[in-house]
Amino acid sequence: MPRIRRLSSGGLLAGVLLVLCSIASVQFGASIAKTLFDRIDPAALTLLRLGIAAVVMLLIARPRMRSWNRAAWRSIVFLGLSLAAMNLLFYLALPRIPIAVAVTLELIGPLVLALVQSRRAVDFAWVGLAAIGVGVLGAQSIGGALDPLGVVFALAAGVCWALYILASASVGRHVAGVGGLAGALVIATIAVLPFGLLGAIDALAADVSVLLPAFAVAMLSSAIAYGLEMLALRRVPTRVFGILMALEPAAAAIFGFLVIGELLGTLDLLALALVVAASAGVALTAARVRPMPPTTGQMPLVP
């Protein structure tokens, strides 16, 4: 496996700070997105976010599409469709349930994927711990404390997140650099177009200034976060990166409170803590057994 050279200007601490900044960027973007749903519907905002991110990534990556073979195109289309579904489902969940709850439920997808790929007893134990957390949230949805449809949307987004991880690894094997991601964002934008076009037109016709926060969401949740993660991966081991990414629900809870004023109940916090612990545990024990497969640096991003 080729070793990624560490940058001389940084180290482990710098890498950790970069990952934490990436997590903060993603969740700050998600919190801003939730404040916009009274001005633009989730599908339309998803379209604007993906479209803006696609333009930015195309300008940065300048992909050489003529060099992509059939296998590369299949991987890129798969990645684009999983990106489209993941982002759309997550944004459909946000108006219905707290951000931290949505991210906690979504994290189950990568967790189950790690279990399927590992099949070790200790990982079954970690997923069992996460299942208890999901059960706590599920019980609240049944009891009416949480919107059941929002819970379903978030869990479905988690399935798509797992598919995104597989697709991202496949693109990394076939396409050098970040050109594959740029192409996938274009595919994702096209896929969401039928769901969000009319809503985007109506929202922009009513208030064109909505483009400004939509641009901020696209930058915070996609371009900036992706760049920070790519820099971090040159400085920190995959094990450390995976453990830190398990902090996503906690960051979502913090920004949900700071930006929107969302408060979580005791059961919500318990579920969040169980899933965070399980995710960190899987990242820690899996990395001790086998390294991550080599890719071009593309890592999963929370929507």
Tab-separated table of C-alpha atoms in Angstrom:
chain	number	residue	atom	x	y	z
A	1	MET	CA	0.000	0.000	0.000
A	2	PRO	CA	1.507	3.373	-0.931
A	3	ARG	CA	2.278	5.528	2.058
A	4	ILE	CA	0.868	9.055	2.042
A	5	ARG	CA	3.681	11.481	2.775
A	6	ARG	CA	3.166	13.629	5.847
A	7	LEU	CA	3.521	17.338	5.283
A	8	SER	CA	6.578	18.820	6.989
A	9	SER	CA	4.596	21.878	8.085
A	10	GLY	CA	2.235	19.915	10.278
A	11	GLY	CA	1.872	16.819	12.389
A	12	LEU	CA	-0.657	14.745	14.242
A	13	LEU	CA	-2.007	17.705	16.234
A	14	ALA	CA	-2.426	19.801	13.081
A	15	GLY	CA	-4.195	16.892	11.398
A	16	VAL	CA	-6.585	16.471	14.319
A	17	LEU	CA	-7.386	20.175	14.234
A	18	LEU	CA	-8.049	19.969	10.486
A	19	VAL	CA	-10.490	17.071	10.982
A	20	LEU	CA	-12.274	18.942	13.764
A	21	CYS	CA	-12.528	22.020	11.545
A	22	SER	CA	-13.946	19.839	8.760
A	23	ILE	CA	-16.568	18.393	11.102
A	24	ALA	CA	-17.473	21.886	12.304
A	25	SER	CA	-17.736	23.108	8.708
A	26	VAL	CA	-20.096	20.279	7.711
A	27	GLN	CA	-22.387	20.705	10.698
A	28	PHE	CA	-22.373	24.498	10.537
A	29	GLY	CA	-23.476	24.152	6.907
A	30	ALA	CA	-26.240	21.723	7.891
A	31	SER	CA	-27.466	24.117	10.578
A	32	ILE	CA	-27.601	26.997	8.102
A	33	ALA	CA	-29.494	24.754	5.692
A	34	LYS	CA	-32.140	24.054	8.307
A	35	THR	CA	-32.782	27.784	8.751
A	36	LEU	CA	-33.626	28.088	5.039
A	37	PHE	CA	-36.508	25.636	4.808
A	38	ASP	CA	-39.087	28.384	5.335
A	39	ARG	CA	-37.720	30.042	2.173
A	40	ILE	CA	-36.861	27.042	0.018
A	41	ASP	CA	-37.949	23.405	0.112
A	42	PRO	CA	-35.407	20.630	0.891
A	43	ALA	CA	-35.236	19.249	-2.660
A	44	ALA	CA	-34.608	22.705	-4.127
A	45	LEU	CA	-31.885	23.450	-1.569
A	46	THR	CA	-30.300	20.080	-2.307
A	47	LEU	CA	-30.231	20.994	-5.994
A	48	LEU	CA	-28.609	24.378	-5.333
A	49	ARG	CA	-26.047	22.906	-2.947
A	50	LEU	CA	-25.009	20.140	-5.333
A	51	GLY	CA	-25.033	22.434	-8.366
A	52	ILE	CA	-22.876	25.090	-6.719
A	53	ALA	CA	-20.480	22.476	-5.330
A	54	ALA	CA	-20.249	20.868	-8.787
A	55	VAL	CA	-19.280	24.170	-10.433
A	56	VAL	CA	-16.649	24.890	-7.787
A	57	MET	CA	-15.158	21.388	-7.985
A	58	LEU	CA	-15.089	21.495	-11.798
A	59	LEU	CA	-13.144	24.756	-11.661
A	60	ILE	CA	-10.720	23.313	-9.115
A	61	ALA	CA	-10.258	19.803	-10.508
A	62	ARG	CA	-10.576	20.448	-14.266
A	63	PRO	CA	-11.284	16.725	-14.854
A	64	ARG	CA	-10.020	15.020	-18.002
A	65	MET	CA	-13.228	13.210	-18.852
A	66	ARG	CA	-11.918	11.902	-22.172
A	67	SER	CA	-9.450	9.727	-20.273
A	68	TRP	CA	-12.176	7.958	-18.289
A	69	ASN	CA	-12.924	4.417	-19.429
A	70	ARG	CA	-16.217	2.564	-19.089
A	71	ALA	CA	-15.395	1.270	-15.598
A	72	ALA	CA	-14.537	4.779	-14.441
A	73	TRP	CA	-17.804	6.166	-15.800
A	74	ARG	CA	-19.797	3.399	-14.065
A	75	SER	CA	-18.126	4.229	-10.767
A	76	ILE	CA	-18.682	7.967	-11.204
A	77	VAL	CA	-22.368	7.510	-12.049
A	78	PHE	CA	-22.776	5.223	-9.014
A	79	LEU	CA	-21.067	7.828	-6.826
A	80	GLY	CA	-23.212	10.622	-8.248
A	81	LEU	CA	-26.479	8.772	-7.668
A	82	SER	CA	-25.506	7.848	-4.111
A	83	LEU	CA	-24.524	11.475	-3.447
A	84	ALA	CA	-27.859	12.692	-4.805
A	85	ALA	CA	-29.924	10.278	-2.716
A	86	MET	CA	-27.840	10.790	0.432
A	87	ASN	CA	-28.103	14.574	0.341
A	88	LEU	CA	-31.766	14.675	-0.670
A	89	LEU	CA	-32.886	12.217	2.019
A	90	PHE	CA	-30.838	13.984	4.690
A	91	TYR	CA	-32.333	17.364	3.804
A	92	LEU	CA	-35.826	15.832	3.796
A	93	ALA	CA	-35.150	14.626	7.352
A	94	LEU	CA	-33.870	17.961	8.693
A	95	PRO	CA	-37.201	19.855	8.850
A	96	ARG	CA	-38.737	16.942	10.766
A	97	ILE	CA	-36.150	15.958	13.420
A	98	PRO	CA	-33.218	17.649	15.200
A	99	ILE	CA	-29.970	17.778	13.241
A	100	ALA	CA	-28.069	15.760	15.835
A	101	VAL	CA	-30.687	13.007	15.732
A	102	ALA	CA	-30.569	12.923	11.924
A	103	VAL	CA	-26.760	12.643	11.897
A	104	THR	CA	-26.842	9.975	14.623
A	105	LEU	CA	-29.286	7.843	12.638
A	106	GLU	CA	-27.374	8.426	9.413
A	107	LEU	CA	-24.134	7.216	10.995
A	108	ILE	CA	-25.661	3.738	11.274
A	109	GLY	CA	-25.082	3.186	7.537
A	110	PRO	CA	-21.267	3.366	7.653
A	111	LEU	CA	-21.329	1.463	10.937
A	112	VAL	CA	-23.215	-1.486	9.433
A	113	LEU	CA	-20.934	-1.370	6.385
A	114	ALA	CA	-17.909	-1.699	8.664
A	115	LEU	CA	-19.577	-4.695	10.311
A	116	VAL	CA	-20.270	-6.393	6.967
A	117	GLN	CA	-16.700	-5.851	5.832
A	118	SER	CA	-15.179	-7.016	9.112
A	119	ARG	CA	-17.430	-9.792	10.449
A	120	ARG	CA	-15.539	-9.929	13.759
A	121	ALA	CA	-17.239	-10.535	17.085
A	122	VAL	CA	-16.057	-7.268	18.607
A	123	ASP	CA	-17.614	-5.295	15.760
A	124	PHE	CA	-20.923	-7.089	16.280
A	125	ALA	CA	-20.746	-5.867	19.867
A	126	TRP	CA	-20.154	-2.273	18.734
A	127	VAL	CA	-23.048	-2.394	16.276
A	128	GLY	CA	-25.220	-3.884	18.995
A	129	LEU	CA	-24.406	-0.864	21.127
A	130	ALA	CA	-25.383	1.434	18.266
A	131	ALA	CA	-28.579	-0.566	17.740
A	132	ILE	CA	-29.598	0.231	21.310
A	133	GLY	CA	-29.166	3.927	20.545
A	134	VAL	CA	-31.256	3.618	17.389
A	135	GLY	CA	-33.847	1.684	19.362
A	136	VAL	CA	-34.103	4.553	21.819
A	137	LEU	CA	-34.769	6.981	18.967
A	138	GLY	CA	-37.161	4.556	17.288
A	139	ALA	CA	-39.171	4.203	20.472
A	140	GLN	CA	-39.504	7.979	20.650
A	141	SER	CA	-40.775	8.135	17.067
A	142	ILE	CA	-43.371	5.491	17.853
A	143	GLY	CA	-44.376	7.421	20.951
A	144	GLY	CA	-44.721	10.635	18.972
A	145	ALA	CA	-41.667	12.439	20.413
A	146	LEU	CA	-39.929	12.242	17.026
A	147	ASP	CA	-41.404	12.441	13.536
A	148	PRO	CA	-41.397	8.829	12.215
A	149	LEU	CA	-40.962	9.949	8.601
A	150	GLY	CA	-37.953	12.044	9.580
A	151	VAL	CA	-36.414	8.995	11.244
A	152	VAL	CA	-37.020	6.916	8.107
A	153	PHE	CA	-35.470	9.594	5.881
A	154	ALA	CA	-32.372	9.773	8.099
A	155	LEU	CA	-31.930	5.990	8.177
A	156	ALA	CA	-32.345	5.854	4.382
A	157	ALA	CA	-29.703	8.574	4.077
A	158	GLY	CA	-27.435	6.329	6.157
A	159	VAL	CA	-27.905	3.494	3.671
A	160	CYS	CA	-26.941	5.888	0.888
A	161	TRP	CA	-23.927	7.039	2.909
A	162	ALA	CA	-22.708	3.432	3.024
A	163	LEU	CA	-23.214	3.174	-0.751
A	164	TYR	CA	-21.333	6.460	-1.138
A	165	ILE	CA	-18.352	5.023	0.735
A	166	LEU	CA	-18.254	2.004	-1.583
A	167	ALA	CA	-18.696	4.185	-4.660
A	168	SER	CA	-16.023	6.646	-3.521
A	169	ALA	CA	-13.507	3.832	-3.090
A	170	SER	CA	-14.372	2.550	-6.565
A	171	VAL	CA	-13.885	5.987	-8.126
A	172	GLY	CA	-10.591	6.292	-6.283
A	173	ARG	CA	-9.368	3.110	-7.958
A	174	HIS	CA	-10.290	4.278	-11.457
A	175	VAL	CA	-9.763	8.048	-11.486
A	176	ALA	CA	-6.736	9.952	-10.213
A	177	GLY	CA	-7.144	13.101	-8.139
A	178	VAL	CA	-10.504	14.706	-7.401
A	179	GLY	CA	-11.803	14.795	-10.973
A	180	GLY	CA	-14.045	11.821	-10.275
A	181	LEU	CA	-15.724	13.651	-7.417
A	182	ALA	CA	-16.317	16.669	-9.641
A	183	GLY	CA	-17.945	14.449	-12.261
A	184	ALA	CA	-20.042	12.708	-9.610
A	185	LEU	CA	-21.317	16.057	-8.333
A	186	VAL	CA	-22.488	16.889	-11.856
A	187	ILE	CA	-24.307	13.529	-12.047
A	188	ALA	CA	-25.829	14.158	-8.609
A	189	THR	CA	-27.059	17.586	-9.677
A	190	ILE	CA	-28.724	16.113	-12.774
A	191	ALA	CA	-30.317	13.348	-10.677
A	192	VAL	CA	-31.868	15.834	-8.229
A	193	LEU	CA	-32.993	18.201	-10.996
A	194	PRO	CA	-36.499	16.657	-11.461
A	195	PHE	CA	-37.187	16.925	-7.711
A	196	GLY	CA	-35.821	20.389	-7.021
A	197	LEU	CA	-36.002	22.478	-10.205
A	198	LEU	CA	-39.503	23.928	-9.799
A	199	GLY	CA	-38.947	24.611	-6.120
A	200	ALA	CA	-35.628	26.319	-6.835
A	201	ILE	CA	-37.229	28.512	-9.522
A	202	ASP	CA	-40.072	29.491	-7.186
A	203	ALA	CA	-37.692	30.236	-4.302
A	204	LEU	CA	-35.353	32.340	-6.427
A	205	ALA	CA	-38.273	34.195	-8.014
A	206	ALA	CA	-39.615	35.025	-4.550
A	207	ASP	CA	-36.233	35.993	-3.071
A	208	VAL	CA	-33.044	35.740	-5.092
A	209	SER	CA	-30.998	36.495	-1.960
A	210	VAL	CA	-31.517	32.866	-0.902
A	211	LEU	CA	-28.611	32.092	-3.228
A	212	LEU	CA	-26.170	33.591	-0.736
A	213	PRO	CA	-26.870	31.203	2.165
A	214	ALA	CA	-27.218	28.334	-0.339
A	215	PHE	CA	-23.714	29.154	-1.571
A	216	ALA	CA	-22.501	29.172	2.049
A	217	VAL	CA	-24.064	25.747	2.622
A	218	ALA	CA	-22.413	24.350	-0.515
A	219	MET	CA	-19.013	25.695	0.503
A	220	LEU	CA	-19.188	24.706	4.170
A	221	SER	CA	-20.676	21.240	3.700
A	222	SER	CA	-18.835	20.257	0.514
A	223	ALA	CA	-15.855	22.204	-0.861
A	224	ILE	CA	-14.270	23.523	2.355
A	225	ALA	CA	-14.929	20.376	4.374
A	226	TYR	CA	-13.553	18.155	1.615
A	227	GLY	CA	-10.389	20.242	1.304
A	228	LEU	CA	-9.795	20.161	5.059
A	229	GLU	CA	-10.228	16.386	5.163
A	230	MET	CA	-7.833	15.871	2.271
A	231	LEU	CA	-5.163	17.891	4.102
A	232	ALA	CA	-5.889	16.050	7.355
A	233	LEU	CA	-5.429	12.626	5.756
A	234	ARG	CA	-1.802	13.507	5.022
A	235	ARG	CA	-1.167	14.048	8.718
A	236	VAL	CA	-3.247	11.563	10.706
A	237	PRO	CA	-3.586	7.755	10.573
A	238	THR	CA	-6.855	6.373	9.205
A	239	ARG	CA	-7.690	5.024	12.690
A	240	VAL	CA	-7.505	8.489	14.234
A	241	PHE	CA	-9.502	9.965	11.353
A	242	GLY	CA	-12.259	7.383	11.767
A	243	ILE	CA	-12.511	7.941	15.504
A	244	LEU	CA	-12.723	11.706	15.079
A	245	MET	CA	-15.423	11.380	12.400
A	246	ALA	CA	-17.541	9.623	15.023
A	247	LEU	CA	-17.866	13.034	16.674
A	248	GLU	CA	-20.202	14.216	13.898
A	249	PRO	CA	-23.417	13.780	15.951
A	250	ALA	CA	-21.923	15.684	18.886
A	251	ALA	CA	-20.883	18.527	16.573
A	252	ALA	CA	-24.370	18.491	15.044
A	253	ALA	CA	-25.864	18.872	18.528
A	254	ILE	CA	-23.588	21.834	19.300
A	255	PHE	CA	-24.285	23.707	16.055
A	256	GLY	CA	-27.964	22.794	16.177
A	257	PHE	CA	-28.117	24.567	19.529
A	258	LEU	CA	-25.912	27.542	18.593
A	259	VAL	CA	-27.487	28.292	15.197
A	260	ILE	CA	-31.087	27.128	15.605
A	261	GLY	CA	-31.550	26.738	19.332
A	262	GLU	CA	-32.359	23.021	19.127
A	263	LEU	CA	-32.252	21.303	22.506
A	264	LEU	CA	-31.973	17.539	22.885
A	265	GLY	CA	-33.742	15.542	25.549
A	266	THR	CA	-32.081	13.054	27.872
A	267	LEU	CA	-32.997	10.069	25.700
A	268	ASP	CA	-31.707	11.824	22.579
A	269	LEU	CA	-28.380	12.498	24.273
A	270	LEU	CA	-28.190	8.885	25.455
A	271	ALA	CA	-28.777	7.587	21.932
A	272	LEU	CA	-26.213	10.011	20.537
A	273	ALA	CA	-23.601	8.895	23.073
A	274	LEU	CA	-24.199	5.197	22.300
A	275	VAL	CA	-23.829	5.652	18.537
A	276	VAL	CA	-20.739	7.880	18.910
A	277	ALA	CA	-19.103	5.304	21.181
A	278	ALA	CA	-19.958	2.476	18.785
A	279	SER	CA	-18.623	4.362	15.755
A	280	ALA	CA	-15.387	5.248	17.512
A	281	GLY	CA	-15.040	1.659	18.689
A	282	VAL	CA	-15.461	0.234	15.193
A	283	ALA	CA	-12.930	2.701	13.781
A	284	LEU	CA	-10.443	1.843	16.518
A	285	THR	CA	-10.685	-1.952	16.431
A	286	ALA	CA	-11.031	-2.285	12.639
A	287	ALA	CA	-7.924	-0.187	11.988
A	288	ARG	CA	-5.882	-2.396	14.319
A	289	VAL	CA	-6.651	-5.459	12.225
A	290	ARG	CA	-6.436	-4.260	8.629
A	291	PRO	CA	-5.540	-0.999	6.887
A	292	MET	CA	-7.951	0.922	4.723
A	293	PRO	CA	-7.713	0.186	0.996
A	294	PRO	CA	-5.717	2.773	-0.937
A	295	THR	CA	-7.748	5.494	-2.657
A	296	THR	CA	-7.039	8.885	-4.125
A	297	GLY	CA	-7.862	10.589	-0.861
A	298	GLN	CA	-11.625	10.680	-1.200
A	299	MET	CA	-13.280	10.112	2.138
A	300	PRO	CA	-16.955	10.053	3.083
A	301	LEU	CA	-18.533	13.374	3.973
A	302	VAL	CA	-21.598	13.821	6.068
A	303	PRO	CA	-24.237	15.640	4.031
